[in-house]
Tab-separated table of C-alpha atoms in Angstrom:
chain	number	residue	atom	x	y	z
A	520	UNK	CA	108.407	95.957	144.541
A	521	UNK	CA	106.657	98.828	146.349
A	522	UNK	CA	109.812	100.927	146.137
A	523	UNK	CA	110.046	100.318	142.369
A	524	UNK	CA	106.375	101.283	141.904
A	525	UNK	CA	106.889	104.505	143.878
A	526	UNK	CA	109.899	105.423	141.725
A	527	UNK	CA	107.878	104.865	138.546
A	528	UNK	CA	104.935	106.898	139.901
A	529	UNK	CA	107.255	109.716	140.941
A	530	UNK	CA	108.869	109.822	137.519
A	531	UNK	CA	105.438	109.823	135.848
A	532	UNK	CA	104.242	112.662	138.065
A	533	UNK	CA	107.323	114.733	137.246
A	534	UNK	CA	106.852	114.076	133.530
A	535	UNK	CA	103.209	115.138	133.678
A	536	UNK	CA	104.093	118.274	135.614
A	537	UNK	CA	106.692	119.125	132.993
A	538	UNK	CA	104.080	118.623	130.241
A	539	UNK	CA	101.800	121.128	131.899
A	540	UNK	CA	104.575	123.725	131.934
A	541	UNK	CA	105.675	123.065	128.355
A	542	UNK	CA	103.002	125.189	126.683
A	543	UNK	CA	104.598	128.463	127.788
A	544	UNK	CA	108.033	127.277	126.779
A	545	UNK	CA	106.743	126.321	123.315
A	546	UNK	CA	105.501	129.846	122.772
A	547	UNK	CA	108.825	131.409	123.722
A	548	UNK	CA	110.695	128.961	121.507
A	549	UNK	CA	108.307	129.748	118.625
A	550	UNK	CA	109.472	133.378	118.526
A	551	UNK	CA	112.862	132.242	117.275
A	552	UNK	CA	111.583	129.914	114.554
A	553	UNK	CA	111.603	132.455	111.744
A	554	UNK	CA	114.933	134.029	112.654
A	555	UNK	CA	116.878	131.088	111.257
A	556	UNK	CA	117.200	130.704	107.508
A	557	UNK	CA	116.465	127.406	105.878
A	558	UNK	CA	115.356	124.738	108.369
A	559	UNK	CA	114.036	127.216	110.873
A	560	UNK	CA	111.340	124.905	112.211
A	561	UNK	CA	113.829	122.053	112.608
A	562	UNK	CA	116.035	124.176	114.842
A	563	UNK	CA	113.155	125.185	117.094
A	564	UNK	CA	111.793	121.665	117.194
A	565	UNK	CA	115.175	120.189	118.076
A	566	UNK	CA	115.606	122.675	120.893
A	567	UNK	CA	112.230	121.783	122.361
A	568	UNK	CA	112.917	118.080	122.132
A	569	UNK	CA	116.124	118.573	124.048
A	570	UNK	CA	114.336	120.495	126.812
A	571	UNK	CA	111.582	117.963	127.402
A	572	UNK	CA	111.313	114.811	125.336
A	573	UNK	CA	108.230	113.681	127.315
A	574	UNK	CA	105.945	116.482	126.065
A	575	UNK	CA	104.507	115.080	122.818
A	576	UNK	CA	102.021	117.927	122.332
A	577	UNK	CA	104.592	120.710	122.468
A	578	UNK	CA	106.018	120.088	118.997
A	579	UNK	CA	102.450	119.994	117.678
A	580	UNK	CA	101.602	123.232	119.461
A	581	UNK	CA	104.779	124.889	118.166
A	582	UNK	CA	103.958	123.773	114.630
A	583	UNK	CA	100.373	125.031	114.924
A	584	UNK	CA	101.680	128.383	116.157
A	585	UNK	CA	104.200	128.562	113.300
A	586	UNK	CA	101.527	127.753	110.718
A	587	UNK	CA	99.041	130.242	112.205
A	588	UNK	CA	101.636	133.037	112.382
A	589	UNK	CA	102.710	132.302	108.802
A	590	UNK	CA	99.122	132.657	107.602
A	591	UNK	CA	98.645	135.861	109.616
A	592	UNK	CA	101.872	137.299	108.170
A	593	UNK	CA	100.922	136.474	104.576
A	594	UNK	CA	97.443	137.967	105.029
A	595	UNK	CA	98.677	141.152	106.739
A	596	UNK	CA	101.447	141.840	104.224
A	597	UNK	CA	99.148	141.043	101.302
A	598	UNK	CA	96.439	143.399	102.577
A	599	UNK	CA	99.117	146.057	102.787
A	600	UNK	CA	100.129	145.245	99.199
A	601	UNK	CA	96.586	145.907	98.004
A	602	UNK	CA	96.886	149.456	99.379
A	603	UNK	CA	100.547	150.204	98.677
A	604	UNK	CA	101.565	148.347	95.517
A	605	UNK	CA	101.691	150.000	92.110
A	606	UNK	CA	101.855	146.660	90.280
A	607	UNK	CA	98.746	144.878	88.969
A	608	UNK	CA	100.618	141.554	89.153
A	609	UNK	CA	101.580	142.117	92.799
A	610	UNK	CA	97.976	143.053	93.676
A	611	UNK	CA	96.671	139.945	91.910
A	612	UNK	CA	99.154	137.791	93.832
A	613	UNK	CA	98.218	139.538	97.094
A	614	UNK	CA	94.528	138.757	96.565
A	615	UNK	CA	95.410	135.108	95.939
A	616	UNK	CA	97.498	134.984	99.123
A	617	UNK	CA	94.715	136.493	101.235
A	618	UNK	CA	92.218	133.918	99.951
A	619	UNK	CA	94.608	130.957	100.223
A	620	UNK	CA	95.942	131.789	103.678
A	621	UNK	CA	92.485	132.545	105.057
A	622	UNK	CA	91.445	129.075	103.866
A	623	UNK	CA	94.611	127.583	105.391
A	624	UNK	CA	93.840	129.236	108.739
A	625	UNK	CA	90.303	127.838	108.673
A	626	UNK	CA	91.639	124.358	107.865
A	627	UNK	CA	94.225	124.574	110.670
A	628	UNK	CA	91.533	125.571	113.182
A	629	UNK	CA	89.298	122.708	112.020
A	630	UNK	CA	92.208	120.250	112.249
A	631	UNK	CA	93.155	121.278	115.786
A	632	UNK	CA	89.582	121.650	117.096
A	633	UNK	CA	89.152	118.069	118.243
A	634	UNK	CA	92.697	117.183	119.253
A	635	UNK	CA	93.549	115.736	122.643
A	636	UNK	CA	95.553	117.133	124.308
A	637	UNK	CA	94.133	120.403	123.051
A	638	UNK	CA	96.144	122.500	120.614
A	639	UNK	CA	95.065	126.083	119.961
A	640	UNK	CA	96.974	127.845	117.174
A	641	UNK	CA	98.438	131.205	118.211
A	642	UNK	CA	98.656	133.563	115.229
A	643	UNK	CA	100.872	136.117	116.966
A	644	UNK	CA	103.565	137.239	114.551
A	645	UNK	CA	107.147	136.512	115.461
A	646	UNK	CA	109.472	139.454	116.046
A	647	UNK	CA	111.000	138.966	112.583
A	648	UNK	CA	107.594	138.841	110.894
A	649	UNK	CA	106.460	141.971	112.736
A	650	UNK	CA	109.675	143.772	111.782
A	651	UNK	CA	109.136	142.877	108.119
A	652	UNK	CA	105.533	144.079	108.260
A	653	UNK	CA	106.583	147.337	109.950
A	654	UNK	CA	109.329	147.909	107.381
A	655	UNK	CA	106.866	147.363	104.525
A	656	UNK	CA	104.638	150.103	105.926
A	657	UNK	CA	107.433	152.637	105.360
A	658	UNK	CA	107.963	151.813	101.672
A	659	UNK	CA	106.182	153.034	98.549
A	660	UNK	CA	106.092	152.320	94.830
A	661	UNK	CA	108.690	149.981	93.368
A	662	UNK	CA	110.549	149.871	96.704
A	663	UNK	CA	107.408	148.499	98.346
A	664	UNK	CA	106.892	145.941	95.583
A	665	UNK	CA	110.499	144.715	95.831
A	666	UNK	CA	110.309	144.396	99.623
A	667	UNK	CA	106.913	142.670	99.488
A	668	UNK	CA	108.139	140.169	96.884
A	669	UNK	CA	111.283	139.435	98.916
A	670	UNK	CA	109.164	138.953	102.051
A	671	UNK	CA	106.825	136.574	100.227
A	672	UNK	CA	109.714	134.524	98.891
A	673	UNK	CA	111.397	134.302	102.289
A	674	UNK	CA	108.174	133.683	104.210
A	675	UNK	CA	106.948	130.963	101.868
A	676	UNK	CA	110.353	129.241	101.864
A	677	UNK	CA	110.383	129.156	105.671
A	678	UNK	CA	106.799	127.892	105.750
A	679	UNK	CA	107.599	125.214	103.175
A	680	UNK	CA	110.574	124.062	105.257
A	681	UNK	CA	108.392	123.913	108.383
A	682	UNK	CA	105.639	121.967	106.613
A	683	UNK	CA	108.061	119.429	105.162
A	684	UNK	CA	109.826	118.962	108.496
A	685	UNK	CA	106.611	118.471	110.438
A	686	UNK	CA	105.103	116.208	107.767
A	687	UNK	CA	108.191	113.988	108.077
A	688	UNK	CA	108.719	113.960	111.844
A	689	UNK	CA	105.662	115.523	113.498
A	690	UNK	CA	104.079	114.046	116.584
A	691	UNK	CA	100.363	114.677	115.864
A	692	UNK	CA	99.015	112.588	112.946
A	693	UNK	CA	96.245	115.053	112.019
A	694	UNK	CA	98.755	117.914	111.867
A	695	UNK	CA	101.187	115.786	109.837
A	696	UNK	CA	98.394	115.230	107.301
A	697	UNK	CA	97.599	118.965	107.347
A	698	UNK	CA	101.284	119.799	106.787
A	699	UNK	CA	101.833	117.335	103.948
A	700	UNK	CA	98.598	118.463	102.290
A	701	UNK	CA	99.784	122.088	102.204
A	702	UNK	CA	103.241	121.397	100.752
A	703	UNK	CA	102.087	121.574	97.084
A	704	UNK	CA	100.121	124.793	97.697
A	705	UNK	CA	102.959	126.570	99.483
A	706	UNK	CA	105.419	125.361	96.819
A	707	UNK	CA	103.162	126.912	94.181
A	708	UNK	CA	102.953	130.172	96.163
A	709	UNK	CA	106.736	130.271	96.436
A	710	UNK	CA	107.161	129.703	92.700
A	711	UNK	CA	104.602	132.424	91.973
A	712	UNK	CA	106.481	134.831	94.260
A	713	UNK	CA	109.752	134.009	92.504
A	714	UNK	CA	108.122	134.937	89.207
A	715	UNK	CA	106.956	138.372	90.392
A	716	UNK	CA	108.842	141.467	89.262
A	717	UNK	CA	108.980	144.757	91.165
């Protein structure tokens, strides 16, 4: 009996130690989330589950990071659109995105504030998001508008996929509610972006 108890305690200790190390791994996995088309979040989430199925907070942390980076990307590109776009419709859309994604960021922070274990959203852009932002800075006129619109369509589709996936299979109930609550808003943003003309 003592031997069995020691084996269980050893396994629990190893699992807890792995949980403590998972946070860094979640951040490195997050950088690849946007590089996949379609179910980008699913691919990252599946990879994390395979690495350590005993770390329930890591999928929640990865989702929070994805959501925060998505908001940061939409705000940064939309602020750029206010300066660079020649289209009144694009500027109107950009203002709406800044307001909506600022509100989304505030809601995400409020949702994660009281969670245990703690989840702190990291709004660092992924490499793909940063590359898109950098490329936008080099464009002007109609070329800028076309690139901005394409970036908004792609970004909102990836965010919508991530929200739907986490709402269906997420591990943190408060974040699942947050994700499912944003699906209609992000769907509307995507449809608006699809209606924009350069």
